[in-house]
Amino acid sequence: MSSNRLFRFPKPQWLNTPNSRTAGVYLAGALFSLGFFFFIDASTFSHSARNGSEVHIKFVDWIPGICSALGMLVINSIEKTRLSADSYSYSGTGVAWKARLVLFLGFALMAGGLAGSVVSVVHLLCLDEDPQVELF
């Protein structure tokens, strides 16, 4: 084991293969789309006549989901080669800097969506004085 590693245990060799990286990307996309589907399903059920409670999903609760979806689209729309390509082959100068800025904005949108969803849940469950919402 080399002395310049941060952690004590080595990383498994199967994580370095391109197939495992591709499988991880597809798994992350599948989990994101599954979570987004459940959010849309819960919000449509919230306003249906079959919902017996008084708690409904409002537009404020949609904003974190919209930010997360936009962040995921921005991150996945950037080509990986543009992050390190500071040549004139990509129509102008400073392409890597611009691509890194857009990538940072995508990660900021996703982090804002995560923080907004935590704030929304805390506000809905802990701060409102709704008698039907129970904490376990």
GROMACS .gro file of N, CA, C and O in nm:
model
  544
    1MET      N    1   0.086  -0.118   0.000
    1MET     CA    2   0.000   0.000   0.000
    1MET      C    3   0.089   0.123   0.000
    1MET      O    4   0.185   0.133   0.075
    2SER      N    5   0.058   0.218  -0.085
    2SER     CA    6   0.142   0.337  -0.095
    2SER      C    7   0.114   0.431   0.022
    2SER      O    8   0.007   0.430   0.081
    3SER      N    9   0.212   0.514   0.050
    3SER     CA   10   0.200   0.603   0.165
    3SER      C   11   0.127   0.732   0.134
    3SER      O   12   0.102   0.812   0.223
    4ASN      N   13   0.093   0.757   0.007
    4ASN     CA   14   0.026   0.882  -0.026
    4ASN      C   15  -0.125   0.868  -0.036
    4ASN      O   16  -0.192   0.956  -0.089
    5ARG      N   17  -0.180   0.760   0.014
    5ARG     CA   18  -0.326   0.742   0.014
    5ARG      C   19  -0.387   0.810   0.135
    5ARG      O   20  -0.325   0.818   0.241
    6LEU      N   21  -0.509   0.856   0.119
    6LEU     CA   22  -0.580   0.922   0.228
    6LEU      C   23  -0.639   0.821   0.326
    6LEU      O   24  -0.628   0.837   0.447
    7PHE      N   25  -0.699   0.716   0.274
    7PHE     CA   26  -0.763   0.617   0.358
    7PHE      C   27  -0.675   0.493   0.371
    7PHE      O   28  -0.587   0.467   0.289
    8ARG      N   29  -0.700   0.416   0.471
    8ARG     CA   30  -0.619   0.299   0.500
    8ARG      C   31  -0.647   0.184   0.404
    8ARG      O   32  -0.556   0.113   0.363
    9PHE      N   33  -0.775   0.167   0.369
    9PHE     CA   34  -0.812   0.054   0.284
    9PHE      C   35  -0.803   0.095   0.137
    9PHE      O   36  -0.847   0.203   0.099
   10PRO      N   37  -0.751   0.008   0.054
   10PRO     CA   38  -0.740   0.042  -0.089
   10PRO      C   39  -0.875   0.034  -0.159
   10PRO      O   40  -0.966  -0.038  -0.115
   11LYS      N   41  -0.887   0.107  -0.267
   11LYS     CA   42  -1.009   0.105  -0.347
   11LYS      C   43  -1.011  -0.022  -0.430
   11LYS      O   44  -0.909  -0.060  -0.487
   12PRO      N   45  -1.123  -0.092  -0.437
   12PRO     CA   46  -1.129  -0.216  -0.516
   12PRO      C   47  -1.102  -0.188  -0.664
   12PRO      O   48  -1.136  -0.081  -0.717
   13GLN      N   49  -1.041  -0.284  -0.731
   13GLN     CA   50  -1.005  -0.265  -0.871
   13GLN      C   51  -1.126  -0.262  -0.962
   13GLN      O   52  -1.122  -0.201  -1.067
   14TRP      N   53  -1.235  -0.327  -0.923
   14TRP     CA   54  -1.352  -0.328  -1.011
   14TRP      C   55  -1.418  -0.191  -1.019
   14TRP      O   56  -1.498  -0.166  -1.109
   15LEU      N   57  -1.388  -0.099  -0.926
   15LEU     CA   58  -1.443   0.036  -0.934
   15LEU      C   59  -1.376   0.120  -1.042
   15LEU      O   60  -1.429   0.222  -1.083
   16ASN      N   61  -1.258   0.079  -1.087
   16ASN     CA   62  -1.184   0.155  -1.186
   16ASN      C   63  -1.221   0.120  -1.329
   16ASN      O   64  -1.169   0.179  -1.422
   17THR      N   65  -1.308   0.025  -1.349
   17THR     CA   66  -1.343  -0.015  -1.485
   17THR      C   67  -1.447   0.080  -1.544
   17THR      O   68  -1.529   0.137  -1.471
   18PRO      N   69  -1.445   0.099  -1.675
   18PRO     CA   70  -1.545   0.187  -1.738
   18PRO      C   71  -1.688   0.133  -1.726
   18PRO      O   72  -1.783   0.211  -1.720
   19ASN      N   73  -1.704   0.002  -1.720
   19ASN     CA   74  -1.839  -0.055  -1.709
   19ASN      C   75  -1.902  -0.024  -1.574
   19ASN      O   76  -2.022   0.005  -1.566
   20SER      N   77  -1.823  -0.027  -1.468
   20SER     CA   78  -1.880   0.004  -1.336
   20SER      C   79  -1.913   0.153  -1.325
   20SER      O   80  -2.011   0.190  -1.262
   21ARG      N   81  -1.833   0.237  -1.388
   21ARG     CA   82  -1.864   0.380  -1.389
   21ARG      C   83  -1.992   0.409  -1.467
   21ARG      O   84  -2.077   0.487  -1.424
   22THR      N   85  -2.009   0.343  -1.580
   22THR     CA   86  -2.131   0.359  -1.659
   22THR      C   87  -2.252   0.307  -1.582
   22THR      O   88  -2.358   0.370  -1.584
   23ALA      N   89  -2.236   0.194  -1.514
   23ALA     CA   90  -2.346   0.141  -1.434
   23ALA      C   91  -2.381   0.236  -1.321
   23ALA      O   92  -2.500   0.253  -1.288
   24GLY      N   93  -2.283   0.300  -1.260
   24GLY     CA   94  -2.310   0.398  -1.155
   24GLY      C   95  -2.385   0.519  -1.206
   24GLY      O   96  -2.475   0.571  -1.138
   25VAL      N   97  -2.350   0.564  -1.326
   25VAL     CA   98  -2.420   0.679  -1.385
   25VAL      C   99  -2.565   0.644  -1.413
   25VAL      O  100  -2.657   0.721  -1.384
   26TYR      N  101  -2.588   0.526  -1.470
   26TYR     CA  102  -2.725   0.485  -1.498
   26TYR      C  103  -2.805   0.462  -1.370
   26TYR      O  104  -2.924   0.493  -1.364
   27LEU      N  105  -2.740   0.408  -1.267
   27LEU     CA  106  -2.808   0.386  -1.140
   27LEU      C  107  -2.847   0.519  -1.075
   27LEU      O  108  -2.957   0.533  -1.022
   28ALA      N  109  -2.758   0.617  -1.082
   28ALA     CA  110  -2.790   0.749  -1.026
   28ALA      C  111  -2.905   0.814  -1.101
   28ALA      O  112  -2.995   0.873  -1.040
   29GLY      N  113  -2.907   0.804  -1.233
   29GLY     CA  114  -3.017   0.858  -1.311
   29GLY      C  115  -3.149   0.787  -1.283
   29GLY      O  116  -3.255   0.850  -1.275
   30ALA      N  117  -3.142   0.655  -1.264
   30ALA     CA  118  -3.264   0.580  -1.233
   30ALA      C  119  -3.318   0.617  -1.096
   30ALA      O  120  -3.439   0.633  -1.079
   31LEU      N  121  -3.231   0.634  -0.998
   31LEU     CA  122  -3.277   0.674  -0.864
   31LEU      C  123  -3.337   0.814  -0.866
   31LEU      O  124  -3.437   0.841  -0.800
   32PHE      N  125  -3.274   0.905  -0.941
   32PHE     CA  126  -3.328   1.041  -0.950
   32PHE      C  127  -3.465   1.041  -1.017
   32PHE      O  128  -3.558   1.107  -0.969
   33SER      N  129  -3.479   0.968  -1.127
   33SER     CA  130  -3.608   0.966  -1.196
   33SER      C  131  -3.715   0.895  -1.112
   33SER      O  132  -3.832   0.934  -1.115
   34LEU      N  133  -3.676   0.793  -1.036
   34LEU     CA  134  -3.771   0.726  -0.949
   34LEU      C  135  -3.820   0.820  -0.838
   34LEU      O  136  -3.939   0.825  -0.808
   35GLY      N  137  -3.728   0.894  -0.779
   35GLY     CA  138  -3.766   0.991  -0.675
   35GLY      C  139  -3.854   1.101  -0.731
   35GLY      O  140  -3.950   1.145  -0.666
   36PHE      N  141  -3.822   1.148  -0.852
   36PHE     CA  142  -3.904   1.252  -0.914
   36PHE      C  143  -4.043   1.200  -0.948
   36PHE      O  144  -4.143   1.270  -0.931
   37PHE      N  145  -4.052   1.073  -0.991
   37PHE     CA  146  -4.182   1.013  -1.018
   37PHE      C  147  -4.266   1.004  -0.891
   37PHE      O  148  -4.386   1.036  -0.891
   38PHE      N  149  -4.205   0.961  -0.779
   38PHE     CA  150  -4.279   0.952  -0.654
   38PHE      C  151  -4.323   1.089  -0.605
   38PHE      O  152  -4.430   1.103  -0.545
   39PHE      N  153  -4.242   1.191  -0.628
   39PHE     CA  154  -4.282   1.326  -0.589
   39PHE      C  155  -4.403   1.374  -0.670
   39PHE      O  156  -4.497   1.429  -0.614
   40ILE      N  157  -4.402   1.351  -0.799
   40ILE     CA  158  -4.516   1.391  -0.883
   40ILE      C  159  -4.640   1.309  -0.846
   40ILE      O  160  -4.751   1.363  -0.840
   41ASP      N  161  -4.621   1.181  -0.817
   41ASP     CA  162  -4.734   1.097  -0.776
   41ASP      C  163  -4.793   1.145  -0.644
   41ASP      O  164  -4.916   1.154  -0.630
   42ALA      N  165  -4.709   1.179  -0.548
   42ALA     CA  166  -4.759   1.227  -0.419
   42ALA      C  167  -4.827   1.362  -0.432
   42ALA      O  168  -4.928   1.389  -0.365
   43SER      N  169  -4.775   1.449  -0.518
   43SER     CA  170  -4.837   1.580  -0.531
   43SER      C  171  -4.970   1.573  -0.605
   43SER      O  172  -5.063   1.648  -0.573
   44THR      N  173  -4.985   1.482  -0.701
   44THR     CA  174  -5.115   1.467  -0.766
   44THR      C  175  -5.216   1.400  -0.672
   44THR      O  176  -5.334   1.434  -0.675
   45PHE      N  177  -5.170   1.306  -0.590
   45PHE     CA  178  -5.260   1.244  -0.493
   45PHE      C  179  -5.301   1.343  -0.384
   45PHE      O  180  -5.410   1.334  -0.328
   46SER      N  181  -5.214   1.440  -0.357
   46SER     CA  182  -5.242   1.538  -0.253
   46SER      C  183  -5.365   1.622  -0.286
   46SER      O  184  -5.440   1.659  -0.196
   47HIS      N  185  -5.386   1.650  -0.412
   47HIS     CA  186  -5.500   1.734  -0.450
   47HIS      C  187  -5.619   1.654  -0.500
   47HIS      O  188  -5.715   1.713  -0.549
   48SER      N  189  -5.615   1.522  -0.489
   48SER     CA  190  -5.728   1.444  -0.537
   48SER      C  191  -5.836   1.434  -0.428
   48SER      O  192  -5.815   1.469  -0.312
   49ALA      N  193  -5.950   1.384  -0.467
   49ALA     CA  194  -6.062   1.372  -0.373
   49ALA      C  195  -6.041   1.255  -0.277
   49ALA      O  196  -6.103   1.251  -0.171
   50ARG      N  197  -5.954   1.161  -0.311
   50ARG     CA  198  -5.929   1.046  -0.224
   50ARG      C  199  -5.839   1.079  -0.106
   50ARG      O  200  -5.827   1.000  -0.014
   51ASN      N  201  -5.774   1.196  -0.108
   51ASN     CA  202  -5.688   1.236   0.003
   51ASN      C  203  -5.775   1.286   0.117
   51ASN      O  204  -5.848   1.384   0.103
   52GLY      N  205  -5.767   1.222   0.230
   52GLY     CA  206  -5.854   1.257   0.341
   52GLY      C  207  -5.796   1.362   0.434
   52GLY      O  208  -5.866   1.412   0.522
   53SER      N  209  -5.672   1.400   0.417
   53SER     CA  210  -5.613   1.495   0.512
   53SER      C  211  -5.625   1.638   0.461
   53SER      O  212  -5.660   1.663   0.347
   54GLU      N  213  -5.594   1.729   0.549
   54GLU     CA  214  -5.598   1.871   0.514
   54GLU      C  215  -5.464   1.923   0.465
   54GLU      O  216  -5.452   2.038   0.427
   55VAL      N  217  -5.361   1.839   0.468
   55VAL     CA  218  -5.227   1.879   0.426
   55VAL      C  219  -5.215   1.855   0.276
   55VAL      O  220  -5.235   1.743   0.229
   56HIS      N  221  -5.184   1.959   0.201
   56HIS     CA  222  -5.169   1.950   0.057
   56HIS      C  223  -5.034   2.006   0.016
   56HIS      O  224  -4.978   2.093   0.083
   57ILE      N  225  -4.983   1.958  -0.096
   57ILE     CA  226  -4.856   2.007  -0.149
   57ILE      C  227  -4.883   2.134  -0.228
   57ILE      O  228  -4.965   2.135  -0.319
   58LYS      N  229  -4.813   2.240  -0.191
   58LYS     CA  230  -4.830   2.369  -0.258
   58LYS      C  231  -4.714   2.394  -0.353
   58LYS      O  232  -4.623   2.312  -0.364
   59PHE      N  233  -4.716   2.507  -0.423
   59PHE     CA  234  -4.610   2.538  -0.519
   59PHE      C  235  -4.475   2.557  -0.451
   59PHE      O  236  -4.371   2.526  -0.509
   60VAL      N  237  -4.476   2.604  -0.328
   60VAL     CA  238  -4.350   2.623  -0.255
   60VAL      C  239  -4.279   2.489  -0.236
   60VAL      O  240  -4.156   2.483  -0.237
   61ASP      N  241  -4.354   2.383  -0.224
   61ASP     CA  242  -4.294   2.251  -0.210
   61ASP      C  243  -4.239   2.198  -0.343
   61ASP      O  244  -4.159   2.105  -0.343
   62TRP      N  245  -4.281   2.255  -0.454
   62TRP     CA  246  -4.232   2.215  -0.586
   62TRP      C  247  -4.095   2.276  -0.616
   62TRP      O  248  -4.021   2.222  -0.698
   63ILE      N  249  -4.063   2.389  -0.557
   63ILE     CA  250  -3.941   2.463  -0.594
   63ILE      C  251  -3.814   2.379  -0.574
   63ILE      O  252  -3.728   2.379  -0.663
   64PRO      N  253  -3.795   2.307  -0.463
   64PRO     CA  254  -3.675   2.223  -0.452
   64PRO      C  255  -3.666   2.114  -0.559
   64PRO      O  256  -3.557   2.085  -0.610
   65GLY      N  257  -3.777   2.056  -0.595
   65GLY     CA  258  -3.776   1.956  -0.701
   65GLY      C  259  -3.740   2.014  -0.836
   65GLY      O  260  -3.668   1.953  -0.915
   66ILE      N  261  -3.790   2.134  -0.864
   66ILE     CA  262  -3.757   2.201  -0.989
   66ILE      C  263  -3.609   2.236  -0.992
   66ILE      O  264  -3.540   2.216  -1.095
   67CYS      N  265  -3.554   2.286  -0.881
   67CYS     CA  266  -3.411   2.319  -0.875
   67CYS      C  267  -3.325   2.195  -0.893
   67CYS      O  268  -3.225   2.198  -0.965
   68SER      N  269  -3.364   2.085  -0.832
   68SER     CA  270  -3.286   1.960  -0.845
   68SER      C  271  -3.292   1.907  -0.988
   68SER      O  272  -3.190   1.861  -1.041
   69ALA      N  273  -3.408   1.914  -1.051
   69ALA     CA  274  -3.420   1.865  -1.189
   69ALA      C  275  -3.339   1.953  -1.284
   69ALA      O  276  -3.271   1.901  -1.374
   70LEU      N  277  -3.344   2.084  -1.266
   70LEU     CA  278  -3.265   2.172  -1.352
   70LEU      C  279  -3.115   2.151  -1.330
   70LEU      O  280  -3.037   2.152  -1.425
   71GLY      N  281  -3.076   2.131  -1.205
   71GLY     CA  282  -2.935   2.104  -1.177
   71GLY      C  283  -2.888   1.975  -1.241
   71GLY      O  284  -2.778   1.968  -1.296
   72MET      N  285  -2.971   1.871  -1.236
   72MET     CA  286  -2.935   1.744  -1.299
   72MET      C  287  -2.924   1.759  -1.451
   72MET      O  288  -2.833   1.704  -1.512
   73LEU      N  289  -3.014   1.836  -1.511
   73LEU     CA  290  -3.007   1.858  -1.655
   73LEU      C  291  -2.883   1.937  -1.694
   73LEU      O  292  -2.817   1.908  -1.794
   74VAL      N  293  -2.848   2.038  -1.615
   74VAL     CA  294  -2.729   2.119  -1.645
   74VAL      C  295  -2.603   2.036  -1.633
   74VAL      O  296  -2.514   2.042  -1.717
   75ILE      N  297  -2.593   1.956  -1.529
   75ILE     CA  298  -2.474   1.874  -1.508
   75ILE      C  299  -2.459   1.770  -1.619
   75ILE      O  300  -2.349   1.748  -1.670
   76ASN      N  301  -2.567   1.708  -1.659
   76ASN     CA  302  -2.559   1.605  -1.761
   76ASN      C  303  -2.548   1.661  -1.903
   76ASN      O  304  -2.521   1.586  -1.996
   77SER      N  305  -2.570   1.789  -1.922
   77SER     CA  306  -2.560   1.846  -2.056
   77SER      C  307  -2.419   1.891  -2.092
   77SER      O  308  -2.394   1.925  -2.207
   78ILE      N  309  -2.327   1.890  -1.998
   78ILE     CA  310  -2.190   1.933  -2.025
   78ILE      C  311  -2.107   1.813  -2.069
   78ILE      O  312  -2.108   1.709  -2.003
   79GLU      N  313  -2.035   1.828  -2.179
   79GLU     CA  314  -1.944   1.722  -2.223
   79GLU      C  315  -1.822   1.720  -2.133
   79GLU      O  316  -1.771   1.824  -2.092
   80LYS      N  317  -1.775   1.601  -2.104
   80LYS     CA  318  -1.662   1.586  -2.015
   80LYS      C  319  -1.533   1.642  -2.075
   80LYS      O  320  -1.446   1.690  -2.005
   81THR      N  321  -1.522   1.636  -2.207
   81THR     CA  322  -1.399   1.683  -2.272
   81THR      C  323  -1.385   1.834  -2.267
   81THR      O  324  -1.276   1.886  -2.274
   82ARG      N  325  -1.495   1.904  -2.251
   82ARG     CA  326  -1.488   2.050  -2.247
   82ARG      C  327  -1.437   2.104  -2.114
   82ARG      O  328  -1.403   2.220  -2.102
   83LEU      N  329  -1.434   2.019  -2.011
   83LEU     CA  330  -1.385   2.065  -1.881
   83LEU      C  331  -1.234   2.085  -1.880
   83LEU      O  332  -1.182   2.162  -1.800
   84SER      N  333  -1.164   2.017  -1.969
   84SER     CA  334  -1.019   2.030  -1.973
   84SER      C  335  -0.968   2.075  -2.110
   84SER      O  336  -0.849   2.068  -2.135
   85ALA      N  337  -1.053   2.122  -2.198
   85ALA     CA  338  -1.014   2.158  -2.334
   85ALA      C  339  -1.004   2.309  -2.347
   85ALA      O  340  -1.102   2.376  -2.374
   86ASP      N  341  -0.885   2.361  -2.325
   86ASP     CA  342  -0.863   2.505  -2.341
   86ASP      C  343  -0.793   2.534  -2.473
   86ASP      O  344  -0.700   2.613  -2.480
   87SER      N  345  -0.837   2.470  -2.578
   87SER     CA  346  -0.777   2.495  -2.709
   87SER      C  347  -0.878   2.570  -2.795
   87SER      O  348  -0.992   2.593  -2.758
   88TYR      N  349  -0.834   2.605  -2.914
   88TYR     CA  350  -0.922   2.679  -3.004
   88TYR      C  351  -1.012   2.588  -3.085
   88TYR      O  352  -1.084   2.633  -3.172
   89SER      N  353  -1.010   2.460  -3.058
   89SER     CA  354  -1.095   2.368  -3.133
   89SER      C  355  -1.242   2.378  -3.092
   89SER      O  356  -1.328   2.328  -3.161
   90TYR      N  357  -1.269   2.441  -2.976
   90TYR     CA  358  -1.406   2.452  -2.927
   90TYR      C  359  -1.456   2.596  -2.936
   90TYR      O  360  -1.502   2.652  -2.840
   91SER      N  361  -1.444   2.657  -3.046
   91SER     CA  362  -1.503   2.788  -3.075
   91SER      C  363  -1.472   2.895  -2.971
   91SER      O  364  -1.558   2.942  -2.900
   92GLY      N  365  -1.346   2.930  -2.960
   92GLY     CA  366  -1.309   3.042  -2.876
   92GLY      C  367  -1.219   3.004  -2.760
   92GLY      O  368  -1.181   2.889  -2.743
   93THR      N  369  -1.188   3.104  -2.682
   93THR     CA  370  -1.098   3.082  -2.569
   93THR      C  371  -1.178   3.069  -2.440
   93THR      O  372  -1.292   3.114  -2.430
   94GLY      N  373  -1.117   3.009  -2.342
   94GLY     CA  374  -1.178   2.998  -2.210
   94GLY      C  375  -1.294   2.901  -2.203
   94GLY      O  376  -1.384   2.920  -2.121
   95VAL      N  377  -1.293   2.799  -2.287
   95VAL     CA  378  -1.405   2.704  -2.288
   95VAL      C  379  -1.408   2.623  -2.158
   95VAL      O  380  -1.514   2.598  -2.102
   96ALA      N  381  -1.291   2.582  -2.110
   96ALA     CA  382  -1.286   2.503  -1.987
   96ALA      C  383  -1.337   2.585  -1.869
   96ALA      O  384  -1.409   2.533  -1.783
   97TRP      N  385  -1.301   2.711  -1.864
   97TRP     CA  386  -1.346   2.797  -1.755
   97TRP      C  387  -1.498   2.812  -1.758
   97TRP      O  388  -1.565   2.806  -1.655
   98LYS      N  389  -1.553   2.832  -1.879
   98LYS     CA  390  -1.698   2.846  -1.892
   98LYS      C  391  -1.770   2.716  -1.857
   98LYS      O  392  -1.875   2.718  -1.791
   99ALA      N  393  -1.714   2.604  -1.899
   99ALA     CA  394  -1.776   2.475  -1.869
   99ALA      C  395  -1.772   2.447  -1.719
   99ALA      O  396  -1.869   2.396  -1.662
  100ARG      N  397  -1.662   2.482  -1.654
  100ARG     CA  398  -1.653   2.462  -1.508
  100ARG      C  399  -1.750   2.553  -1.434
  100ARG      O  400  -1.807   2.514  -1.331
  101LEU      N  401  -1.771   2.674  -1.485
  101LEU     CA  402  -1.866   2.764  -1.422
  101LEU      C  403  -2.009   2.710  -1.433
  101LEU      O  404  -2.084   2.711  -1.335
  102VAL      N  405  -2.044   2.660  -1.551
  102VAL     CA  406  -2.178   2.604  -1.570
  102VAL      C  407  -2.195   2.478  -1.485
  102VAL      O  408  -2.301   2.454  -1.427
  103LEU      N  409  -2.088   2.397  -1.474
  103LEU     CA  410  -2.094   2.279  -1.389
  103LEU      C  411  -2.113   2.317  -1.243
  103LEU      O  412  -2.191   2.255  -1.170
  104PHE      N  413  -2.044   2.421  -1.198
  104PHE     CA  414  -2.062   2.470  -1.061
  104PHE      C  415  -2.204   2.518  -1.039
  104PHE      O  416  -2.265   2.491  -0.934
  105LEU      N  417  -2.261   2.588  -1.136
  105LEU     CA  418  -2.400   2.634  -1.123
  105LEU      C  419  -2.498   2.516  -1.115
  105LEU      O  420  -2.596   2.521  -1.041
  106GLY      N  421  -2.470   2.411  -1.190
  106GLY     CA  422  -2.555   2.292  -1.182
  106GLY      C  423  -2.548   2.226  -1.046
  106GLY      O  424  -2.650   2.188  -0.989
  107PHE      N  425  -2.426   2.215  -0.991
  107PHE     CA  426  -2.413   2.158  -0.856
  107PHE      C  427  -2.475   2.250  -0.752
  107PHE      O  428  -2.532   2.203  -0.653
  108ALA      N  429  -2.466   2.381  -0.772
  108ALA     CA  430  -2.529   2.474  -0.678
  108ALA      C  431  -2.681   2.461  -0.683
  108ALA      O  432  -2.748   2.468  -0.579
  109LEU      N  433  -2.738   2.441  -0.803
  109LEU     CA  434  -2.882   2.418  -0.813
  109LEU      C  435  -2.924   2.291  -0.741
  109LEU      O  436  -3.025   2.288  -0.670
  110MET      N  437  -2.845   2.185  -0.757
  110MET     CA  438  -2.879   2.060  -0.688
  110MET      C  439  -2.865   2.072  -0.537
  110MET      O  440  -2.948   2.020  -0.462
  111ALA      N  441  -2.761   2.142  -0.492
  111ALA     CA  442  -2.745   2.162  -0.347
  111ALA      C  443  -2.857   2.250  -0.293
  111ALA      O  444  -2.908   2.225  -0.183
  112GLY      N  445  -2.897   2.351  -0.369
  112GLY     CA  446  -3.010   2.434  -0.327
  112GLY      C  447  -3.140   2.357  -0.322
  112GLY      O  448  -3.224   2.379  -0.234
  113GLY      N  449  -3.158   2.266  -0.416
  113GLY     CA  450  -3.278   2.181  -0.413
  113GLY      C  451  -3.280   2.089  -0.292
  113GLY      O  452  -3.384   2.071  -0.228
  114LEU      N  453  -3.164   2.034  -0.258
  114LEU     CA  454  -3.157   1.948  -0.140
  114LEU      C  455  -3.181   2.027  -0.012
  114LEU      O  456  -3.259   1.985   0.074
  115ALA      N  457  -3.119   2.143  -0.001
  115ALA     CA  458  -3.139   2.226   0.118
  115ALA      C  459  -3.283   2.276   0.127
  115ALA      O  460  -3.342   2.280   0.235
  116GLY      N  461  -3.340   2.312   0.013
  116GLY     CA  462  -3.479   2.357   0.012
  116GLY      C  463  -3.576   2.248   0.050
  116GLY      O  464  -3.676   2.273   0.118
  117SER      N  465  -3.547   2.125   0.010
  117SER     CA  466  -3.637   2.016   0.048
  117SER      C  467  -3.628   1.986   0.197
  117SER      O  468  -3.729   1.957   0.261
  118VAL      N  469  -3.508   1.997   0.255
  118VAL     CA  470  -3.494   1.977   0.399
  118VAL      C  471  -3.568   2.087   0.475
  118VAL      O  472  -3.640   2.061   0.572
  119VAL      N  473  -3.553   2.211   0.429
  119VAL     CA  474  -3.623   2.323   0.493
  119VAL      C  475  -3.774   2.306   0.480
  119VAL      O  476  -3.849   2.332   0.574
  120SER      N  477  -3.820   2.260   0.365
  120SER     CA  478  -3.964   2.240   0.344
  120SER      C  479  -4.019   2.132   0.437
  120SER      O  480  -4.126   2.149   0.495
  121VAL      N  481  -3.946   2.023   0.453
  121VAL     CA  482  -3.992   1.916   0.542
  121VAL      C  483  -3.991   1.961   0.687
  121VAL      O  484  -4.086   1.936   0.762
  122VAL      N  485  -3.885   2.030   0.727
  122VAL     CA  486  -3.879   2.079   0.865
  122VAL      C  487  -3.990   2.179   0.891
  122VAL      O  488  -4.057   2.177   0.995
  123HIS      N  489  -4.015   2.266   0.796
  123HIS     CA  490  -4.121   2.366   0.813
  123HIS      C  491  -4.258   2.300   0.818
  123HIS      O  492  -4.344   2.339   0.897
  124LEU      N  493  -4.279   2.199   0.736
  124LEU     CA  494  -4.409   2.133   0.731
  124LEU      C  495  -4.433   2.049   0.856
  124LEU      O  496  -4.542   2.051   0.913
  125LEU      N  497  -4.331   1.977   0.902
  125LEU     CA  498  -4.353   1.882   1.011
  125LEU      C  499  -4.326   1.939   1.150
  125LEU      O  500  -4.388   1.897   1.246
  126CYS      N  501  -4.233   2.031   1.162
  126CYS     CA  502  -4.191   2.075   1.295
  126CYS      C  503  -4.244   2.213   1.334
  126CYS      O  504  -4.268   2.237   1.452
  127LEU      N  505  -4.263   2.301   1.239
  127LEU     CA  506  -4.296   2.438   1.275
  127LEU      C  507  -4.444   2.471   1.263
  127LEU      O  508  -4.492   2.559   1.332
  128ASP      N  509  -4.516   2.404   1.176
  128ASP     CA  510  -4.659   2.432   1.163
  128ASP      C  511  -4.734   2.370   1.280
  128ASP      O  512  -4.699   2.266   1.332
  129GLU      N  513  -4.841   2.434   1.318
  129GLU     CA  514  -4.923   2.384   1.428
  129GLU      C  515  -5.044   2.309   1.372
  129GLU      O  516  -5.157   2.337   1.406
  130ASP      N  517  -5.016   2.214   1.285
  130ASP     CA  518  -5.123   2.134   1.225
  130ASP      C  519  -5.150   2.014   1.315
  130ASP      O  520  -5.060   1.936   1.345
  131PRO      N  521  -5.274   1.995   1.359
  131PRO     CA  522  -5.301   1.884   1.452
  131PRO      C  523  -5.292   1.746   1.388
  131PRO      O  524  -5.275   1.648   1.456
  132GLN      N  525  -5.303   1.737   1.253
  132GLN     CA  526  -5.303   1.606   1.189
  132GLN      C  527  -5.162   1.555   1.160
  132GLN      O  528  -5.143   1.438   1.130
  133VAL      N  529  -5.062   1.641   1.164
  133VAL     CA  530  -4.926   1.598   1.137
  133VAL      C  531  -4.864   1.551   1.267
  133VAL      O  532  -4.859   1.623   1.365
  134GLU      N  533  -4.820   1.426   1.269
  134GLU     CA  534  -4.761   1.368   1.388
  134GLU      C  535  -4.615   1.335   1.364
  134GLU      O  536  -4.581   1.286   1.258
  135LEU      N  537  -4.533   1.361   1.462
  135LEU     CA  538  -4.392   1.321   1.455
  135LEU      C  539  -4.375   1.193   1.533
  135LEU      O  540  -4.432   1.174   1.639
  136PHE      N  541  -4.292   1.105   1.483
  136PHE     CA  542  -4.269   0.979   1.551
  136PHE      C  543  -4.142   0.987   1.630
  136PHE      O  544  -4.046   1.043   1.595
   0.00000   0.00000   0.00000
